[in-house]
Amino acid sequence: QVQLVESGGGLVQPGGSLRLSCAASGFGFSAYDMSWYRQAPGKSRELVAFITSTGAYRNYADSVKGRVTISRDNAKKTLYLQMNSLEPEDAAVYYCKTELFPNYWGQGTQVTVSS
């Protein structure tokens, strides 16, 4: 049974930081590339960050590059997204994603950026 459980979201002020986590289970986490997506109200999902199975290669959307770091701990089967200098445009529900199951999505974690 595949599970991707996101956590770590919350309310932060502009310029603040959050560290999101994704606990994976039910598949061989260490063998697969992983991604973070987000979906803001009234918008479609967009890719935020990508990381290969070993963590050797990472890539980011232009909108977050320089402010966000994706990482993973394969021993703990956990994916992370460190977000700094948050902006109101970053407010969204954030989802982690595995290439193995393109049609599977967890419930996500809500990030709110407001004064």
mmCIF file with all atom_site columns, C-alpha atoms in Angstrom:
data_model
loop_
_atom_site.group_PDB
_atom_site.id
_atom_site.type_symbol
_atom_site.label_atom_id
_atom_site.label_alt_id
_atom_site.label_comp_id
_atom_site.label_asym_id
_atom_site.label_entity_id
_atom_site.label_seq_id
_atom_site.pdbx_PDB_ins_code
_atom_site.Cartn_x
_atom_site.Cartn_y
_atom_site.Cartn_z
_atom_site.occupancy
_atom_site.B_iso_or_equiv
_atom_site.pdbx_formal_charge
_atom_site.auth_seq_id
_atom_site.auth_comp_id
_atom_site.auth_asym_id
_atom_site.auth_atom_id
_atom_site.pdbx_PDB_model_num
ATOM 1   C CA . GLN A 1 1   ? 0.000  0.000  0.000   1.00 0.00 ? 1   GLN A CA 1
ATOM 2   C CA . VAL A 1 2   ? 1.611  3.215  -1.204  1.00 0.00 ? 2   VAL A CA 1
ATOM 3   C CA . GLN A 1 3   ? 1.513  6.175  1.150   1.00 0.00 ? 3   GLN A CA 1
ATOM 4   C CA . LEU A 1 4   ? 2.965  9.667  0.867   1.00 0.00 ? 4   LEU A CA 1
ATOM 5   C CA . VAL A 1 5   ? 2.236  11.731 3.969   1.00 0.00 ? 5   VAL A CA 1
ATOM 6   C CA . GLU A 1 6   ? 3.171  15.400 3.830   1.00 0.00 ? 6   GLU A CA 1
ATOM 7   C CA . SER A 1 7   ? 3.673  17.514 6.952   1.00 0.00 ? 7   SER A CA 1
ATOM 8   C CA . GLY A 1 8   ? 5.312  20.708 8.169   1.00 0.00 ? 8   GLY A CA 1
ATOM 9   C CA . GLY A 1 9   ? 3.063  23.301 6.590   1.00 0.00 ? 9   GLY A CA 1
ATOM 10  C CA . GLY A 1 10  ? 1.560  26.205 8.457   1.00 0.00 ? 10  GLY A CA 1
ATOM 11  C CA . LEU A 1 11  ? 1.159  29.958 8.657   1.00 0.00 ? 11  LEU A CA 1
ATOM 12  C CA . VAL A 1 12  ? 4.249  32.123 8.224   1.00 0.00 ? 12  VAL A CA 1
ATOM 13  C CA . GLN A 1 13  ? 4.882  35.799 7.582   1.00 0.00 ? 13  GLN A CA 1
ATOM 14  C CA . PRO A 1 14  ? 6.523  36.986 4.372   1.00 0.00 ? 14  PRO A CA 1
ATOM 15  C CA . GLY A 1 15  ? 10.246 36.377 4.640   1.00 0.00 ? 15  GLY A CA 1
ATOM 16  C CA . GLY A 1 16  ? 9.774  33.435 6.979   1.00 0.00 ? 16  GLY A CA 1
ATOM 17  C CA . SER A 1 17  ? 10.850 29.815 6.587   1.00 0.00 ? 17  SER A CA 1
ATOM 18  C CA . LEU A 1 18  ? 9.286  26.362 6.646   1.00 0.00 ? 18  LEU A CA 1
ATOM 19  C CA . ARG A 1 19  ? 10.619 22.834 6.349   1.00 0.00 ? 19  ARG A CA 1
ATOM 20  C CA . LEU A 1 20  ? 8.207  20.378 4.754   1.00 0.00 ? 20  LEU A CA 1
ATOM 21  C CA . SER A 1 21  ? 8.524  16.611 5.142   1.00 0.00 ? 21  SER A CA 1
ATOM 22  C CA . CYS A 1 22  ? 7.114  13.681 3.195   1.00 0.00 ? 22  CYS A CA 1
ATOM 23  C CA . ALA A 1 23  ? 7.082  10.239 4.800   1.00 0.00 ? 23  ALA A CA 1
ATOM 24  C CA . ALA A 1 24  ? 6.981  7.494  2.170   1.00 0.00 ? 24  ALA A CA 1
ATOM 25  C CA . SER A 1 25  ? 5.983  3.861  2.569   1.00 0.00 ? 25  SER A CA 1
ATOM 26  C CA . GLY A 1 26  ? 4.781  0.912  0.519   1.00 0.00 ? 26  GLY A CA 1
ATOM 27  C CA . PHE A 1 27  ? 7.453  1.015  -2.178  1.00 0.00 ? 27  PHE A CA 1
ATOM 28  C CA . GLY A 1 28  ? 11.215 1.058  -2.633  1.00 0.00 ? 28  GLY A CA 1
ATOM 29  C CA . PHE A 1 29  ? 11.717 4.748  -1.942  1.00 0.00 ? 29  PHE A CA 1
ATOM 30  C CA . SER A 1 30  ? 15.465 4.780  -2.526  1.00 0.00 ? 30  SER A CA 1
ATOM 31  C CA . ALA A 1 31  ? 15.119 3.533  -6.119  1.00 0.00 ? 31  ALA A CA 1
ATOM 32  C CA . TYR A 1 32  ? 12.927 6.363  -7.417  1.00 0.00 ? 32  TYR A CA 1
ATOM 33  C CA . ASP A 1 33  ? 13.112 10.014 -8.282  1.00 0.00 ? 33  ASP A CA 1
ATOM 34  C CA . MET A 1 34  ? 10.911 12.295 -6.191  1.00 0.00 ? 34  MET A CA 1
ATOM 35  C CA . SER A 1 35  ? 9.324  15.711 -6.644  1.00 0.00 ? 35  SER A CA 1
ATOM 36  C CA . TRP A 1 36  ? 7.472  18.436 -4.797  1.00 0.00 ? 36  TRP A CA 1
ATOM 37  C CA . TYR A 1 37  ? 4.408  19.993 -6.430  1.00 0.00 ? 37  TYR A CA 1
ATOM 38  C CA . ARG A 1 38  ? 2.116  22.753 -5.244  1.00 0.00 ? 38  ARG A CA 1
ATOM 39  C CA . GLN A 1 39  ? -1.371 23.946 -6.072  1.00 0.00 ? 39  GLN A CA 1
ATOM 40  C CA . ALA A 1 40  ? -2.643 27.420 -5.236  1.00 0.00 ? 40  ALA A CA 1
ATOM 41  C CA . PRO A 1 41  ? -6.349 28.339 -5.177  1.00 0.00 ? 41  PRO A CA 1
ATOM 42  C CA . GLY A 1 42  ? -7.718 28.643 -8.699  1.00 0.00 ? 42  GLY A CA 1
ATOM 43  C CA . LYS A 1 43  ? -4.546 27.291 -10.281 1.00 0.00 ? 43  LYS A CA 1
ATOM 44  C CA . SER A 1 44  ? -3.326 23.942 -11.526 1.00 0.00 ? 44  SER A CA 1
ATOM 45  C CA . ARG A 1 45  ? -0.540 21.962 -9.907  1.00 0.00 ? 45  ARG A CA 1
ATOM 46  C CA . GLU A 1 46  ? 2.971  23.077 -10.708 1.00 0.00 ? 46  GLU A CA 1
ATOM 47  C CA . LEU A 1 47  ? 6.309  21.372 -10.248 1.00 0.00 ? 47  LEU A CA 1
ATOM 48  C CA . VAL A 1 48  ? 8.401  23.044 -7.546  1.00 0.00 ? 48  VAL A CA 1
ATOM 49  C CA . ALA A 1 49  ? 11.470 20.830 -7.173  1.00 0.00 ? 49  ALA A CA 1
ATOM 50  C CA . PHE A 1 50  ? 12.900 17.518 -8.366  1.00 0.00 ? 50  PHE A CA 1
ATOM 51  C CA . ILE A 1 51  ? 15.509 15.136 -6.984  1.00 0.00 ? 51  ILE A CA 1
ATOM 52  C CA . THR A 1 52  ? 16.953 11.907 -8.351  1.00 0.00 ? 52  THR A CA 1
ATOM 53  C CA . SER A 1 53  ? 16.927 8.651  -6.415  1.00 0.00 ? 53  SER A CA 1
ATOM 54  C CA . THR A 1 54  ? 20.378 9.125  -4.893  1.00 0.00 ? 54  THR A CA 1
ATOM 55  C CA . GLY A 1 55  ? 20.063 12.880 -4.507  1.00 0.00 ? 55  GLY A CA 1
ATOM 56  C CA . ALA A 1 56  ? 22.909 13.465 -6.940  1.00 0.00 ? 56  ALA A CA 1
ATOM 57  C CA . TYR A 1 57  ? 20.881 15.761 -9.189  1.00 0.00 ? 57  TYR A CA 1
ATOM 58  C CA . ARG A 1 58  ? 18.337 18.414 -8.200  1.00 0.00 ? 58  ARG A CA 1
ATOM 59  C CA . ASN A 1 59  ? 16.324 20.947 -10.126 1.00 0.00 ? 59  ASN A CA 1
ATOM 60  C CA . TYR A 1 60  ? 13.936 23.771 -9.256  1.00 0.00 ? 60  TYR A CA 1
ATOM 61  C CA . ALA A 1 61  ? 11.249 25.925 -10.774 1.00 0.00 ? 61  ALA A CA 1
ATOM 62  C CA . ASP A 1 62  ? 12.486 29.398 -11.649 1.00 0.00 ? 62  ASP A CA 1
ATOM 63  C CA . SER A 1 63  ? 9.980  30.916 -9.232  1.00 0.00 ? 63  SER A CA 1
ATOM 64  C CA . VAL A 1 64  ? 11.621 29.273 -6.197  1.00 0.00 ? 64  VAL A CA 1
ATOM 65  C CA . LYS A 1 65  ? 15.235 28.860 -7.278  1.00 0.00 ? 65  LYS A CA 1
ATOM 66  C CA . GLY A 1 66  ? 17.602 30.240 -4.668  1.00 0.00 ? 66  GLY A CA 1
ATOM 67  C CA . ARG A 1 67  ? 14.998 30.123 -1.905  1.00 0.00 ? 67  ARG A CA 1
ATOM 68  C CA . VAL A 1 68  ? 14.188 26.403 -1.798  1.00 0.00 ? 68  VAL A CA 1
ATOM 69  C CA . THR A 1 69  ? 16.227 23.247 -1.228  1.00 0.00 ? 69  THR A CA 1
ATOM 70  C CA . ILE A 1 70  ? 14.971 19.724 -1.899  1.00 0.00 ? 70  ILE A CA 1
ATOM 71  C CA . SER A 1 71  ? 16.676 16.833 -0.110  1.00 0.00 ? 71  SER A CA 1
ATOM 72  C CA . ARG A 1 72  ? 16.034 13.246 0.904   1.00 0.00 ? 72  ARG A CA 1
ATOM 73  C CA . ASP A 1 73  ? 17.043 10.682 3.499   1.00 0.00 ? 73  ASP A CA 1
ATOM 74  C CA . ASN A 1 74  ? 16.728 7.287  1.860   1.00 0.00 ? 74  ASN A CA 1
ATOM 75  C CA . ALA A 1 75  ? 17.382 5.408  5.098   1.00 0.00 ? 75  ALA A CA 1
ATOM 76  C CA . LYS A 1 76  ? 14.397 7.159  6.676   1.00 0.00 ? 76  LYS A CA 1
ATOM 77  C CA . LYS A 1 77  ? 12.341 7.069  3.449   1.00 0.00 ? 77  LYS A CA 1
ATOM 78  C CA . THR A 1 78  ? 11.671 10.774 3.832   1.00 0.00 ? 78  THR A CA 1
ATOM 79  C CA . LEU A 1 79  ? 11.686 13.677 1.382   1.00 0.00 ? 79  LEU A CA 1
ATOM 80  C CA . TYR A 1 80  ? 12.214 17.286 2.500   1.00 0.00 ? 80  TYR A CA 1
ATOM 81  C CA . LEU A 1 81  ? 11.629 20.767 1.160   1.00 0.00 ? 81  LEU A CA 1
ATOM 82  C CA . GLN A 1 82  ? 13.346 23.645 2.958   1.00 0.00 ? 82  GLN A CA 1
ATOM 83  C CA . MET A 1 83  ? 11.736 26.960 2.022   1.00 0.00 ? 83  MET A CA 1
ATOM 84  C CA . ASN A 1 84  ? 13.230 30.327 2.951   1.00 0.00 ? 84  ASN A CA 1
ATOM 85  C CA . SER A 1 85  ? 12.298 33.932 2.196   1.00 0.00 ? 85  SER A CA 1
ATOM 86  C CA . LEU A 1 86  ? 8.702  32.909 1.669   1.00 0.00 ? 86  LEU A CA 1
ATOM 87  C CA . GLU A 1 87  ? 6.466  35.142 -0.410  1.00 0.00 ? 87  GLU A CA 1
ATOM 88  C CA . PRO A 1 88  ? 2.668  35.390 -0.625  1.00 0.00 ? 88  PRO A CA 1
ATOM 89  C CA . GLU A 1 89  ? 2.934  33.727 -4.046  1.00 0.00 ? 89  GLU A CA 1
ATOM 90  C CA . ASP A 1 90  ? 4.274  30.591 -2.317  1.00 0.00 ? 90  ASP A CA 1
ATOM 91  C CA . ALA A 1 91  ? 0.954  29.992 -0.537  1.00 0.00 ? 91  ALA A CA 1
ATOM 92  C CA . ALA A 1 92  ? -0.446 26.667 -1.738  1.00 0.00 ? 92  ALA A CA 1
ATOM 93  C CA . VAL A 1 93  ? -1.031 23.054 -0.827  1.00 0.00 ? 93  VAL A CA 1
ATOM 94  C CA . TYR A 1 94  ? 2.256  21.208 -1.253  1.00 0.00 ? 94  TYR A CA 1
ATOM 95  C CA . TYR A 1 95  ? 2.434  17.582 -2.399  1.00 0.00 ? 95  TYR A CA 1
ATOM 96  C CA . CYS A 1 96  ? 5.275  15.111 -2.702  1.00 0.00 ? 96  CYS A CA 1
ATOM 97  C CA . LYS A 1 97  ? 5.275  12.829 -5.738  1.00 0.00 ? 97  LYS A CA 1
ATOM 98  C CA . THR A 1 98  ? 6.894  9.622  -6.891  1.00 0.00 ? 98  THR A CA 1
ATOM 99  C CA . GLU A 1 99  ? 7.495  8.786  -10.546 1.00 0.00 ? 99  GLU A CA 1
ATOM 100 C CA . LEU A 1 100 ? 6.427  5.218  -9.824  1.00 0.00 ? 100 LEU A CA 1
ATOM 101 C CA . PHE A 1 101 ? 2.750  6.109  -9.397  1.00 0.00 ? 101 PHE A CA 1
ATOM 102 C CA . PRO A 1 102 ? 1.836  9.059  -11.657 1.00 0.00 ? 102 PRO A CA 1
ATOM 103 C CA . ASN A 1 103 ? -1.842 8.984  -10.660 1.00 0.00 ? 103 ASN A CA 1
ATOM 104 C CA . TYR A 1 104 ? -1.338 8.848  -6.894  1.00 0.00 ? 104 TYR A CA 1
ATOM 105 C CA . TRP A 1 105 ? -1.512 11.972 -4.727  1.00 0.00 ? 105 TRP A CA 1
ATOM 106 C CA . GLY A 1 106 ? -1.544 12.345 -0.975  1.00 0.00 ? 106 GLY A CA 1
ATOM 107 C CA . GLN A 1 107 ? -3.541 14.931 0.932   1.00 0.00 ? 107 GLN A CA 1
ATOM 108 C CA . GLY A 1 108 ? -0.768 17.515 0.899   1.00 0.00 ? 108 GLY A CA 1
ATOM 109 C CA . THR A 1 109 ? 0.221  20.100 3.493   1.00 0.00 ? 109 THR A CA 1
ATOM 110 C CA . GLN A 1 110 ? -1.053 23.688 3.526   1.00 0.00 ? 110 GLN A CA 1
ATOM 111 C CA . VAL A 1 111 ? 1.390  26.593 3.397   1.00 0.00 ? 111 VAL A CA 1
ATOM 112 C CA . THR A 1 112 ? -0.041 30.029 4.137   1.00 0.00 ? 112 THR A CA 1
ATOM 113 C CA . VAL A 1 113 ? 2.069  33.188 3.795   1.00 0.00 ? 113 VAL A CA 1
ATOM 114 C CA . SER A 1 114 ? 0.428  36.268 5.243   1.00 0.00 ? 114 SER A CA 1
ATOM 115 C CA . SER A 1 115 ? 1.096  39.268 7.457   1.00 0.00 ? 115 SER A CA 1
#
